[in-house]
Coordinates of C-alpha atoms in Angstrom, one line a residue:
Chain A
M1 CA 0.0 0.0 0.0
Y2 CA 2.8 2.4 0.9
A3 CA 4.5 1.8 -2.4
L4 CA 1.3 2.5 -4.4
R5 CA 0.6 5.6 -2.4
R6 CA 4.2 6.8 -2.9
V7 CA 4.0 6.2 -6.6
L8 CA 0.6 8.0 -6.9
A9 CA 2.0 10.9 -4.8
I10 CA 4.4 11.8 -7.7
I11 CA 1.5 12.6 -10.0
P12 CA 0.7 16.1 -8.6
V13 CA 4.4 16.8 -8.5
I14 CA 4.8 15.9 -12.1
V15 CA 1.7 18.0 -13.0
V16 CA 3.1 21.1 -11.3
V17 CA 6.5 20.6 -12.9
A18 CA 4.9 20.2 -16.3
L19 CA 2.7 23.3 -15.8
V20 CA 5.7 25.5 -14.8
V21 CA 7.8 24.2 -17.7
F22 CA 5.0 24.6 -20.3
S23 CA 4.2 28.1 -19.1
L24 CA 7.9 28.9 -19.6
L25 CA 7.6 28.3 -23.3
Y26 CA 4.1 29.8 -23.6
F27 CA 5.2 33.1 -22.1
S28 CA 8.7 33.2 -23.6
P29 CA 9.3 36.4 -25.6
G30 CA 10.8 34.7 -28.7
D31 CA 8.3 33.9 -31.5
P32 CA 9.2 30.6 -33.1
A33 CA 7.2 31.6 -36.2
L34 CA 9.3 34.7 -36.6
V35 CA 12.5 32.6 -36.4
L36 CA 11.2 30.0 -38.9
A37 CA 9.9 32.6 -41.4
G38 CA 13.2 34.4 -41.7
E39 CA 13.9 38.1 -41.7
S40 CA 12.3 39.1 -45.0
A41 CA 8.9 37.5 -44.2
T42 CA 5.8 39.6 -44.6
P43 CA 3.3 39.8 -41.6
A44 CA 0.9 37.7 -43.6
E45 CA 3.5 34.9 -44.0
I46 CA 4.3 35.0 -40.3
E47 CA 0.6 34.7 -39.5
R48 CA 0.3 31.7 -41.8
I49 CA 3.2 29.9 -40.1
R50 CA 1.7 30.8 -36.7
G51 CA -1.5 29.1 -37.8
A52 CA 0.3 26.1 -39.3
L53 CA 2.3 25.6 -36.0
G54 CA -0.8 26.1 -34.0
L55 CA 0.7 29.0 -32.1
D56 CA -2.5 31.1 -32.4
R57 CA -4.6 28.7 -30.3
P58 CA -5.5 29.2 -26.6
Y59 CA -3.3 28.2 -23.7
L60 CA -5.3 25.2 -22.5
V61 CA -5.5 23.6 -26.0
R62 CA -1.8 24.0 -26.5
L63 CA -1.1 22.7 -23.0
T64 CA -3.1 19.5 -23.7
E65 CA -1.4 18.9 -27.0
W66 CA 2.0 19.5 -25.6
S67 CA 1.3 17.1 -22.7
F68 CA 0.3 14.3 -25.1
G69 CA 3.3 15.1 -27.2
V70 CA 5.6 14.8 -24.1
L71 CA 4.0 11.5 -23.1
K72 CA 4.9 10.2 -26.6
G73 CA 8.5 11.5 -26.2
D74 CA 7.9 14.6 -28.5
F75 CA 9.4 17.7 -26.9
G76 CA 9.1 19.9 -29.9
Q77 CA 11.8 21.3 -32.3
S78 CA 14.9 23.1 -31.3
M79 CA 14.8 26.7 -32.7
F80 CA 18.5 26.7 -33.4
F81 CA 19.8 23.2 -34.1
G82 CA 17.1 22.3 -36.6
R83 CA 16.5 19.0 -34.9
S84 CA 14.0 17.6 -32.4
V85 CA 14.7 18.3 -28.8
A86 CA 14.4 14.6 -27.9
E87 CA 17.0 13.7 -30.5
L88 CA 19.4 16.4 -29.1
M89 CA 19.0 15.2 -25.6
L90 CA 19.5 11.6 -26.5
Q91 CA 22.6 12.4 -28.4
R92 CA 24.0 14.3 -25.3
A93 CA 22.8 11.9 -22.6
M94 CA 25.7 9.5 -22.4
P95 CA 28.5 11.9 -21.3
T96 CA 26.2 13.3 -18.6
L97 CA 25.2 9.8 -17.5
W98 CA 28.9 8.7 -17.1
L99 CA 29.8 11.9 -15.4
S100 CA 27.1 11.7 -12.8
L101 CA 27.6 8.0 -12.2
L102 CA 31.3 8.4 -11.6
A103 CA 30.7 11.5 -9.4
M104 CA 28.3 9.4 -7.3
V105 CA 30.9 6.6 -6.9
F106 CA 33.5 9.2 -5.9
A107 CA 31.1 10.9 -3.5
L108 CA 30.1 7.7 -1.7
A109 CA 33.7 6.4 -1.6
L110 CA 34.7 9.7 0.0
A111 CA 31.7 10.5 2.2
L112 CA 31.0 7.1 3.9
P113 CA 34.5 6.6 5.4
L114 CA 34.6 10.3 6.4
G115 CA 31.2 10.2 8.0
I116 CA 31.8 6.9 9.8
I117 CA 35.2 8.0 11.2
A118 CA 33.7 11.3 12.3
A119 CA 30.8 9.6 14.2
W120 CA 33.1 7.1 15.8
Q121 CA 35.6 9.8 16.9
A122 CA 32.8 12.3 17.7
G123 CA 34.2 15.5 19.3
R124 CA 37.8 14.5 18.8
A125 CA 40.3 15.7 16.2
P126 CA 39.4 13.2 13.4
D127 CA 35.8 14.3 13.7
R128 CA 36.7 18.0 13.5
V129 CA 39.0 17.5 10.5
A130 CA 36.4 15.4 8.6
M131 CA 33.6 17.9 9.3
G132 CA 35.9 20.8 8.5
F133 CA 36.5 19.2 5.1
A134 CA 32.8 18.7 4.7
V135 CA 32.0 22.4 5.3
L136 CA 34.8 23.4 3.0
G137 CA 33.5 21.0 0.2
Y138 CA 30.0 22.3 0.8
S139 CA 31.0 25.9 0.4
M140 CA 33.3 25.4 -2.6
P141 CA 31.7 26.7 -5.8
V142 CA 31.8 23.8 -8.3
F143 CA 33.5 25.9 -11.0
V144 CA 36.2 27.2 -8.7
L145 CA 37.1 23.7 -7.5
G146 CA 37.0 22.6 -11.2
Y147 CA 39.6 25.2 -12.2
L148 CA 41.7 24.5 -9.2
L149 CA 41.9 20.8 -10.0
I150 CA 42.6 21.5 -13.7
F151 CA 45.4 23.9 -12.7
C152 CA 47.0 21.4 -10.3
F153 CA 46.6 18.1 -12.2
S154 CA 46.5 19.2 -15.8
V155 CA 48.4 22.5 -16.2
W156 CA 51.0 22.0 -13.4
L157 CA 51.6 18.3 -13.1
G158 CA 50.4 17.4 -16.6
W159 CA 48.9 14.1 -15.4
L160 CA 45.5 14.5 -16.9
P161 CA 44.0 16.2 -20.0
V162 CA 42.8 19.8 -19.4
Q163 CA 39.3 19.5 -20.9
G164 CA 37.1 17.5 -23.3
Y165 CA 35.4 14.2 -23.4
K166 CA 36.2 10.8 -24.9
P167 CA 33.6 8.0 -25.2
P168 CA 34.4 4.6 -23.7
S169 CA 34.8 3.2 -27.2
D170 CA 38.0 5.2 -27.5
G171 CA 39.6 3.0 -24.8
L172 CA 39.4 2.9 -21.1
W173 CA 42.2 5.2 -20.1
P174 CA 41.3 8.1 -22.5
F175 CA 37.7 7.8 -21.3
L176 CA 38.6 7.7 -17.6
S177 CA 41.4 10.3 -17.8
H178 CA 39.0 12.9 -19.2
L179 CA 36.3 12.1 -16.7
I180 CA 38.3 11.9 -13.4
L181 CA 38.6 15.6 -12.7
P182 CA 35.0 16.6 -13.6
A183 CA 33.6 13.6 -11.6
L184 CA 35.8 14.6 -8.6
T185 CA 34.7 18.2 -8.9
L186 CA 31.1 17.2 -9.0
G187 CA 31.5 14.5 -6.4
V188 CA 33.0 16.7 -3.7
V189 CA 29.9 18.9 -3.0
Y190 CA 27.8 15.8 -3.0
A191 CA 30.2 14.0 -0.7
A192 CA 30.2 16.8 1.8
L193 CA 26.4 16.6 2.0
I194 CA 26.4 12.8 2.5
A195 CA 29.3 12.8 5.0
R196 CA 27.4 15.2 7.3
I197 CA 24.3 13.1 7.3
T198 CA 26.3 9.9 7.6
R199 CA 27.9 11.3 10.7
S200 CA 24.7 12.4 12.4
A201 CA 22.8 9.2 11.5
M202 CA 25.7 7.0 12.7
L203 CA 25.9 9.1 16.0
E204 CA 22.3 8.5 16.6
V205 CA 22.6 4.7 16.1
L206 CA 25.8 4.5 18.2
Q207 CA 24.0 5.9 21.2
Q208 CA 21.4 3.1 21.1
D209 CA 21.3 0.4 23.8
Y210 CA 21.9 -2.4 21.4
M211 CA 25.2 -0.9 20.3
R212 CA 26.4 -1.0 23.9
T213 CA 25.2 -4.6 24.1
A214 CA 27.0 -5.4 20.9
R215 CA 30.2 -3.9 22.2
A216 CA 29.8 -5.6 25.6
K217 CA 29.5 -9.0 24.0
G218 CA 32.8 -8.4 22.4
L219 CA 31.9 -7.6 18.8
G220 CA 34.8 -6.3 16.8
L221 CA 35.0 -2.6 16.0
W222 CA 34.6 -2.9 12.3
S223 CA 31.7 -5.3 12.3
M224 CA 30.1 -3.0 14.9
L225 CA 30.5 0.1 12.8
L226 CA 29.8 -1.4 9.4
G227 CA 27.5 -4.3 10.2
H228 CA 25.4 -2.9 12.9
A229 CA 25.6 0.9 12.9
L230 CA 25.9 1.7 9.2
K231 CA 23.1 -0.7 8.3
N232 CA 20.8 1.1 10.8
A233 CA 21.9 4.5 9.6
A234 CA 21.2 3.6 6.0
I235 CA 17.8 5.2 5.6
P236 CA 18.7 8.8 6.3
I237 CA 21.9 8.3 4.2
M238 CA 19.9 7.0 1.3
T239 CA 17.5 9.8 1.6
I240 CA 20.2 12.5 1.3
V241 CA 21.7 10.6 -1.6
G242 CA 18.4 11.1 -3.3
I243 CA 17.8 14.7 -2.3
G244 CA 21.4 15.6 -2.9
F245 CA 21.1 14.4 -6.4
G246 CA 19.4 17.7 -7.2
S247 CA 22.8 19.4 -6.5
V248 CA 24.5 16.9 -8.8
I249 CA 22.0 17.8 -11.6
S250 CA 22.6 21.5 -11.0
G251 CA 26.4 20.8 -10.8
V252 CA 26.4 19.0 -14.1
V253 CA 25.4 22.1 -15.9
V254 CA 28.3 24.0 -14.4
T255 CA 30.9 21.2 -14.5
E256 CA 30.3 20.4 -18.2
T257 CA 30.9 24.0 -19.0
V258 CA 34.2 24.1 -17.0
F259 CA 35.5 20.8 -18.6
N260 CA 33.9 21.3 -22.0
I261 CA 32.0 18.1 -22.0
P262 CA 29.3 17.8 -24.7
G263 CA 26.5 16.6 -22.4
I264 CA 23.0 17.7 -21.3
G265 CA 24.5 20.4 -19.1
R266 CA 26.5 21.9 -22.0
L267 CA 23.3 21.7 -24.1
T268 CA 21.5 23.7 -21.5
V269 CA 24.0 26.4 -21.5
D270 CA 24.1 26.6 -25.3
A271 CA 20.4 26.8 -25.3
I272 CA 20.4 29.6 -22.7
L273 CA 22.9 31.6 -24.8
R274 CA 20.8 31.2 -27.9
R275 CA 17.4 31.6 -26.2
D276 CA 16.4 28.2 -27.6
Y277 CA 13.3 27.9 -25.4
P278 CA 12.1 24.4 -26.5
V279 CA 15.5 22.9 -25.6
I280 CA 15.5 24.7 -22.2
Q281 CA 12.0 23.4 -21.6
G282 CA 12.8 19.9 -22.5
V283 CA 16.0 19.7 -20.4
V284 CA 14.3 21.2 -17.3
L285 CA 11.4 18.8 -17.7
V286 CA 13.5 15.7 -18.2
L287 CA 16.1 16.4 -15.5
S288 CA 13.3 17.2 -13.0
G289 CA 11.7 14.0 -14.0
V290 CA 14.9 12.1 -13.4
Y291 CA 15.2 13.8 -10.0
V292 CA 11.6 12.8 -9.0
L293 CA 12.2 9.3 -10.2
I294 CA 15.4 8.8 -8.3
N295 CA 13.8 10.0 -5.1
L296 CA 10.9 7.7 -5.7
L297 CA 13.3 4.8 -6.0
V298 CA 15.1 5.8 -2.9
D299 CA 11.9 5.9 -0.9
L300 CA 10.9 2.5 -2.3
S301 CA 14.3 1.0 -1.4
Y302 CA 13.9 1.6 2.4
G303 CA 12.5 -1.9 2.8
L304 CA 15.8 -3.3 1.5
F305 CA 17.7 -1.7 4.4
D306 CA 15.1 -2.0 7.1
P307 CA 12.7 -5.0 7.2
R308 CA 10.6 -3.1 9.7
V309 CA 9.5 -0.7 6.9
K310 CA 6.2 -2.2 5.7
Y311 CA 4.8 -1.5 2.3
Chain B
M1 CA 9.0 14.6 -1.3
N2 CA 10.7 13.6 1.9
A3 CA 9.3 16.2 4.2
T4 CA 10.5 14.8 7.5
V5 CA 14.0 14.0 6.5
A6 CA 14.5 17.2 4.5
S7 CA 13.8 19.2 7.6
T8 CA 16.2 17.1 9.8
T9 CA 19.0 18.0 7.5
V10 CA 18.7 21.6 8.6
A11 CA 18.2 21.0 12.3
S12 CA 14.6 20.5 13.0
T13 CA 14.5 22.6 16.2
T14 CA 11.1 22.8 17.6
G15 CA 11.8 24.0 21.1
S16 CA 12.6 27.5 22.1
A17 CA 16.2 28.5 22.6
P18 CA 17.6 26.9 25.8
D19 CA 17.3 28.9 28.9
G20 CA 20.1 31.1 29.9
L21 CA 21.4 31.4 26.4
S22 CA 22.7 34.9 25.9
L23 CA 24.1 36.7 22.9
R24 CA 27.5 36.3 24.4
D25 CA 27.2 32.5 24.3
V26 CA 26.3 32.8 20.6
L27 CA 29.2 35.2 19.8
R28 CA 31.7 33.1 21.7
H29 CA 31.0 29.9 19.7
P30 CA 34.2 29.2 17.8
T31 CA 32.7 28.6 14.3
I32 CA 30.4 31.7 14.7
M33 CA 33.5 33.7 15.7
I34 CA 35.5 32.7 12.7
G35 CA 32.6 32.8 10.2
G36 CA 31.4 36.1 11.7
S37 CA 34.8 37.7 11.4
I38 CA 35.2 36.8 7.7
M39 CA 31.7 38.1 7.1
L40 CA 32.4 41.4 8.9
I41 CA 35.4 41.8 6.6
M42 CA 33.3 41.1 3.5
I43 CA 30.5 43.5 4.6
A44 CA 33.1 46.2 5.3
A45 CA 34.6 45.6 1.9
A46 CA 31.2 45.9 0.2
L47 CA 30.2 49.1 2.1
L48 CA 33.6 50.8 1.9
A49 CA 34.5 49.7 -1.6
P50 CA 35.1 53.2 -3.1
W51 CA 37.6 54.1 -0.3
L52 CA 39.7 50.9 -0.3
G53 CA 42.1 52.0 -3.0
T54 CA 39.8 50.9 -5.8
V55 CA 39.3 52.4 -9.2
D56 CA 36.1 52.4 -11.2
P57 CA 35.5 48.6 -11.7
Q58 CA 34.5 49.3 -15.3
S59 CA 37.4 51.5 -16.3
L60 CA 39.6 50.1 -19.0
S61 CA 43.4 50.5 -19.2
G62 CA 45.6 49.0 -21.9
A63 CA 48.5 49.0 -19.5
R64 CA 46.6 46.6 -17.1
R65 CA 45.5 44.2 -19.8
L66 CA 46.2 40.6 -18.6
K67 CA 48.9 41.8 -16.2
P68 CA 49.7 39.4 -13.4
P69 CA 49.3 40.5 -9.8
S70 CA 52.1 42.9 -8.7
T71 CA 52.7 45.6 -6.1
D72 CA 51.2 48.2 -8.4
I73 CA 48.2 46.2 -9.7
W74 CA 47.4 44.0 -6.6
F75 CA 45.2 41.4 -8.2
G76 CA 46.3 42.0 -11.8
G77 CA 44.2 43.1 -14.8
D78 CA 41.7 41.2 -16.9
M79 CA 41.5 40.7 -20.7
V80 CA 40.1 44.1 -21.4
G81 CA 42.3 45.9 -18.9
R82 CA 39.9 46.2 -16.0
D83 CA 41.3 46.2 -12.4
V84 CA 40.7 42.7 -10.9
Y85 CA 41.1 44.0 -7.3
S86 CA 38.5 46.7 -7.7
R87 CA 36.1 44.3 -9.4
T88 CA 36.6 41.7 -6.6
I89 CA 35.9 44.3 -3.9
Y90 CA 32.8 45.6 -5.8
G91 CA 31.7 42.1 -6.4
A92 CA 31.1 41.6 -2.7
R93 CA 28.3 44.1 -3.0
I94 CA 26.4 42.0 -5.6
S95 CA 26.9 38.7 -3.7
L96 CA 26.0 40.0 -0.3
M97 CA 23.0 41.9 -1.7
V98 CA 21.7 38.7 -3.5
G99 CA 22.3 36.5 -0.4
L100 CA 20.6 38.9 2.0
S101 CA 17.7 39.7 -0.3
V102 CA 17.0 36.1 -1.1
A103 CA 17.2 35.0 2.5
A104 CA 14.9 37.9 3.7
I105 CA 12.3 37.5 1.0
S106 CA 12.1 33.8 1.0
I107 CA 11.8 33.7 4.8
T108 CA 9.1 36.2 4.8
I109 CA 7.1 34.5 2.1
G110 CA 7.9 31.0 3.3
L111 CA 6.9 31.9 6.9
T112 CA 3.6 33.2 5.7
I113 CA 2.9 30.1 3.5
G114 CA 4.1 27.7 6.2
L115 CA 2.0 29.3 8.9
L116 CA -1.1 29.2 6.7
A117 CA -0.4 25.6 5.7
G118 CA 0.1 24.6 9.4
F119 CA -3.2 26.1 10.5
V120 CA -5.6 26.0 7.5
R121 CA -6.3 22.5 6.1
W122 CA -7.3 23.3 2.6
V123 CA -4.3 25.6 2.1
D124 CA -2.1 22.8 3.3
A125 CA -3.5 20.4 0.7
I126 CA -3.2 22.7 -2.3
V127 CA -0.2 24.9 -1.6
M128 CA 2.1 22.1 -0.3
R129 CA 1.5 20.2 -3.5
V130 CA 2.6 23.2 -5.5
M131 CA 5.7 23.5 -3.2
D132 CA 6.5 19.8 -3.8
G133 CA 6.4 20.4 -7.5
L134 CA 8.7 23.5 -7.3
M135 CA 11.1 21.5 -5.1
A136 CA 11.3 18.8 -7.8
I137 CA 13.0 21.2 -10.2
P138 CA 16.7 21.5 -9.3
S139 CA 17.3 25.1 -8.2
I140 CA 19.7 26.1 -11.0
L141 CA 17.3 24.8 -13.6
L142 CA 14.3 26.6 -12.2
A143 CA 16.4 29.8 -12.1
V144 CA 17.7 29.3 -15.6
A145 CA 14.1 28.8 -16.9
L146 CA 12.9 31.9 -15.2
I147 CA 15.8 34.1 -16.3
A148 CA 15.5 32.8 -19.8
L149 CA 12.0 34.1 -19.7
T150 CA 12.5 37.5 -17.9
G151 CA 16.0 38.5 -19.0
A152 CA 19.2 38.9 -17.0
S153 CA 19.2 41.5 -14.2
V154 CA 20.1 41.4 -10.5
A155 CA 16.5 41.7 -9.5
N156 CA 15.4 38.8 -11.7
V157 CA 18.3 36.7 -10.3
I158 CA 17.1 37.4 -6.7
L159 CA 13.5 36.5 -7.7
A160 CA 14.5 33.3 -9.5
I161 CA 16.6 32.0 -6.6
T162 CA 13.9 33.0 -4.1
L163 CA 11.3 31.0 -5.9
S164 CA 13.4 27.8 -5.4
E165 CA 14.0 28.6 -1.7
V166 CA 10.5 29.4 -0.7
P167 CA 9.3 25.8 -0.7
R168 CA 12.1 24.7 1.7
V169 CA 11.2 27.5 4.1
S170 CA 7.5 26.8 4.0
R171 CA 8.1 23.2 4.6
L172 CA 10.3 23.8 7.6
V173 CA 7.7 26.3 9.1
R174 CA 4.8 24.0 8.4
S175 CA 6.5 21.0 10.1
T176 CA 7.5 23.2 13.1
V177 CA 3.9 24.5 13.5
L178 CA 2.4 21.0 13.2
S179 CA 4.7 19.7 15.9
L180 CA 4.2 22.8 18.1
K181 CA 0.4 22.2 17.9
E182 CA 0.9 18.9 19.7
R183 CA 3.0 20.4 22.5
P184 CA 1.2 20.8 25.9
F185 CA 1.9 24.5 26.2
V186 CA 0.2 25.3 22.9
E187 CA -2.7 23.0 23.7
A188 CA -3.0 24.7 27.1
A189 CA -3.0 28.1 25.5
I190 CA -5.8 27.0 23.1
V191 CA -7.8 25.5 26.0
V192 CA -7.7 28.7 28.1
G193 CA -9.0 30.6 25.1
T194 CA -6.0 32.6 23.9
P195 CA -7.0 34.6 20.9
F196 CA -5.4 33.4 17.7
P197 CA -3.2 36.4 17.0
A198 CA -1.8 36.2 20.6
L199 CA -1.3 32.5 20.2
L200 CA 0.6 33.1 17.0
W201 CA 2.7 36.0 18.4
R202 CA 3.5 34.6 21.8
H203 CA 3.8 30.9 21.3
I204 CA 4.2 29.9 17.7
L205 CA 6.4 32.6 16.1
P206 CA 9.1 32.7 18.8
N207 CA 9.5 29.0 18.4
T208 CA 10.0 29.2 14.7
L209 CA 12.7 31.8 15.1
A210 CA 15.6 29.5 15.9
P211 CA 15.2 27.1 13.0
L212 CA 14.5 30.0 10.6
L213 CA 17.7 31.7 11.7
V214 CA 19.7 28.6 10.9
Q215 CA 17.8 28.0 7.7
G216 CA 18.2 31.7 6.7
S217 CA 22.0 31.5 6.9
Y218 CA 22.0 28.3 4.7
I219 CA 19.8 30.1 2.2
F220 CA 22.1 33.1 2.2
A221 CA 25.0 30.8 1.4
A222 CA 23.1 28.8 -1.3
A223 CA 21.9 32.0 -2.9
V224 CA 25.4 33.4 -3.2
L225 CA 26.6 30.2 -4.7
T226 CA 23.6 30.0 -7.1
E227 CA 24.0 33.6 -8.3
A228 CA 27.7 32.9 -9.1
A229 CA 26.9 29.7 -10.9
L230 CA 24.1 31.4 -12.9
S231 CA 26.4 34.3 -13.9
F232 CA 29.1 31.8 -14.8
I233 CA 26.8 29.9 -17.2
G234 CA 25.5 33.2 -18.7
A235 CA 22.1 33.2 -17.1
G236 CA 22.8 35.5 -14.1
T237 CA 23.6 39.1 -13.6
P238 CA 24.2 41.1 -16.9
P239 CA 27.8 40.6 -18.1
E240 CA 28.9 44.2 -17.4
V241 CA 28.1 43.9 -13.7
P242 CA 31.2 43.1 -11.6
S243 CA 29.9 40.0 -9.9
W244 CA 32.3 37.2 -9.0
G245 CA 30.5 34.7 -11.2
N246 CA 30.8 37.0 -14.2
M247 CA 34.5 37.6 -13.5
I248 CA 35.2 33.9 -13.4
S249 CA 33.1 33.4 -16.5
D250 CA 35.2 36.1 -18.3
G251 CA 38.4 34.6 -17.0
R252 CA 37.8 31.0 -17.9
L253 CA 38.8 31.3 -21.6
V254 CA 42.3 32.5 -20.6
F255 CA 42.7 30.8 -17.3
Q256 CA 45.7 28.8 -18.4
I257 CA 47.8 31.9 -19.0
A258 CA 46.1 34.2 -16.5
P259 CA 44.8 32.1 -13.6
H260 CA 44.5 35.1 -11.3
L261 CA 41.3 36.1 -13.2
V262 CA 39.7 33.0 -11.8
I263 CA 41.5 32.7 -8.5
F264 CA 40.8 36.0 -6.8
P265 CA 37.0 36.1 -7.4
G266 CA 36.9 32.4 -6.7
V267 CA 38.6 32.7 -3.3
A268 CA 36.4 35.6 -2.4
L269 CA 33.3 33.6 -3.3
A270 CA 34.4 30.5 -1.5
L271 CA 35.4 32.4 1.6
T272 CA 32.0 34.2 1.8
V273 CA 30.0 31.0 1.4
L274 CA 32.2 29.2 3.9
A275 CA 31.8 32.0 6.4
V276 CA 28.0 32.0 6.1
N277 CA 27.8 28.2 6.3
M278 CA 30.0 28.3 9.4
I279 CA 27.7 30.9 11.0
G280 CA 24.8 28.6 10.1
D281 CA 26.5 25.5 11.6
G282 CA 27.4 27.5 14.8
L283 CA 23.8 28.8 15.2
R284 CA 22.5 25.3 14.8
D285 CA 24.8 24.0 17.5
V286 CA 23.9 26.8 19.9
L287 CA 20.2 27.0 19.2
D288 CA 19.3 23.4 18.9
P289 CA 18.9 21.8 22.3
N290 CA 19.4 18.4 20.7
F291 CA 22.9 19.4 19.6
R292 CA 23.7 21.1 22.9
A293 CA 22.9 17.9 24.8
R294 CA 25.7 16.1 23.0

């Protein structure tokens, strides 16, 4: 029942998102008919194109048509690239997918140990150092960190390429070497967020009576921290992984600009600079949809970590 | 989406500030002291910008063009020969103004919506669904969408970031109100017939103050970061405005030969955000009885 309710609960969210996104295009100042008709078009020609595109019809009619189109995967035509928005997004999806995946791996690999050590050593030096790093990572603008890393590892040390993207088909090292710095950049902010929650969730669990019992019966430190405490702290951690993914999506837009990666984020920035409203609309809609979906999956996964959660 | 957990991430304080807590305790908290000092320097820089050895941040000079930092030109010059030091100092004005405005406006609106949602059932049902929808759009994208629509200006940037922060504040206030309504002192006040305005003023509002103060500083920090990111990708303050995001955006094309164009505004930006986050963390430690107990 819980699962069904949770799935149904995303419907109003999606409706609101779609309304906001559609209104964006509807009220946008650029007139697609004007762009298509070219500069030498007469007012009559423009009017004819407006009619052909259906731009002269009322808000609700266009909203309904647009919604059905989106459900079929039709996000309209880009005003600049001369292609469908769906095609553009598909073409740019892979770099973004790899980037966010690797960023998430880095973030978890960094955040979980930091958070666990901080909770275990609460109030002592390791805790302060770990949480100091977390605040620093949390406050670091993504693009500033990106340029710092490029400067250190690419310009100075020359270990990694400065910018660009290579698909996995070009070989593993070219692919990874281009992706390490952007993924690290993007992962740090996310890691800071996760580390803080990991610490507070672990602290809460470590104060429980059963943890004292576990220690009293002579359970080893690691199986206590990882087997007992981390498992019980998993739900808040998973939740922040889901919510924090919003910062990854926002970060993708910036990171892809810094590292010149031809992904969805770069597409967004190109679309902003060219006032390509259908593309902006499609990207905002799809990325928000991904965000909602990820959080739905997170909520549904609670049962995996805690059998007491009943659906 | 995850109402309960979202609010725990920002200290879901529902009690009043612990007894005997004075302003001195707050100011003596180490992270507040460090963060506060950095902030004071930034505020001073913003207010006193014209008297700090700066020149007009827009003025061009061929002699300064791409010059590295030196004793004459402290932070060097940019591609068109503007003085990076002056632009960095003046940039503090934009960042602080955006941070302060977004925090103040989103708290005012969010508080109103949250109180309404906490007390009026039908408002709760409708408005909170809209808030859920707004929260589902990642903040930079929501801002990008709005600014693409309205055009780049400082006011529109403030408006756009505010829109993505309001749902978070309303949610926090709403959950605070809902849990306060269950507390004995509020129930008692209702039973003895306290008029609603008095109930609100004397019992509810003072208890939302602590979590709002903490949330407000996090919003300030997030707004400064978002403004810079928006300007960096070309959807923020107009390009001629000396904001840190614009400066980094201008500098990025030549950052391999002139890294100072990215470093100085970058450090100023990171320091400001760090300072505000430290103040937020400190306030949370001091104001939240749960954290004090530890």
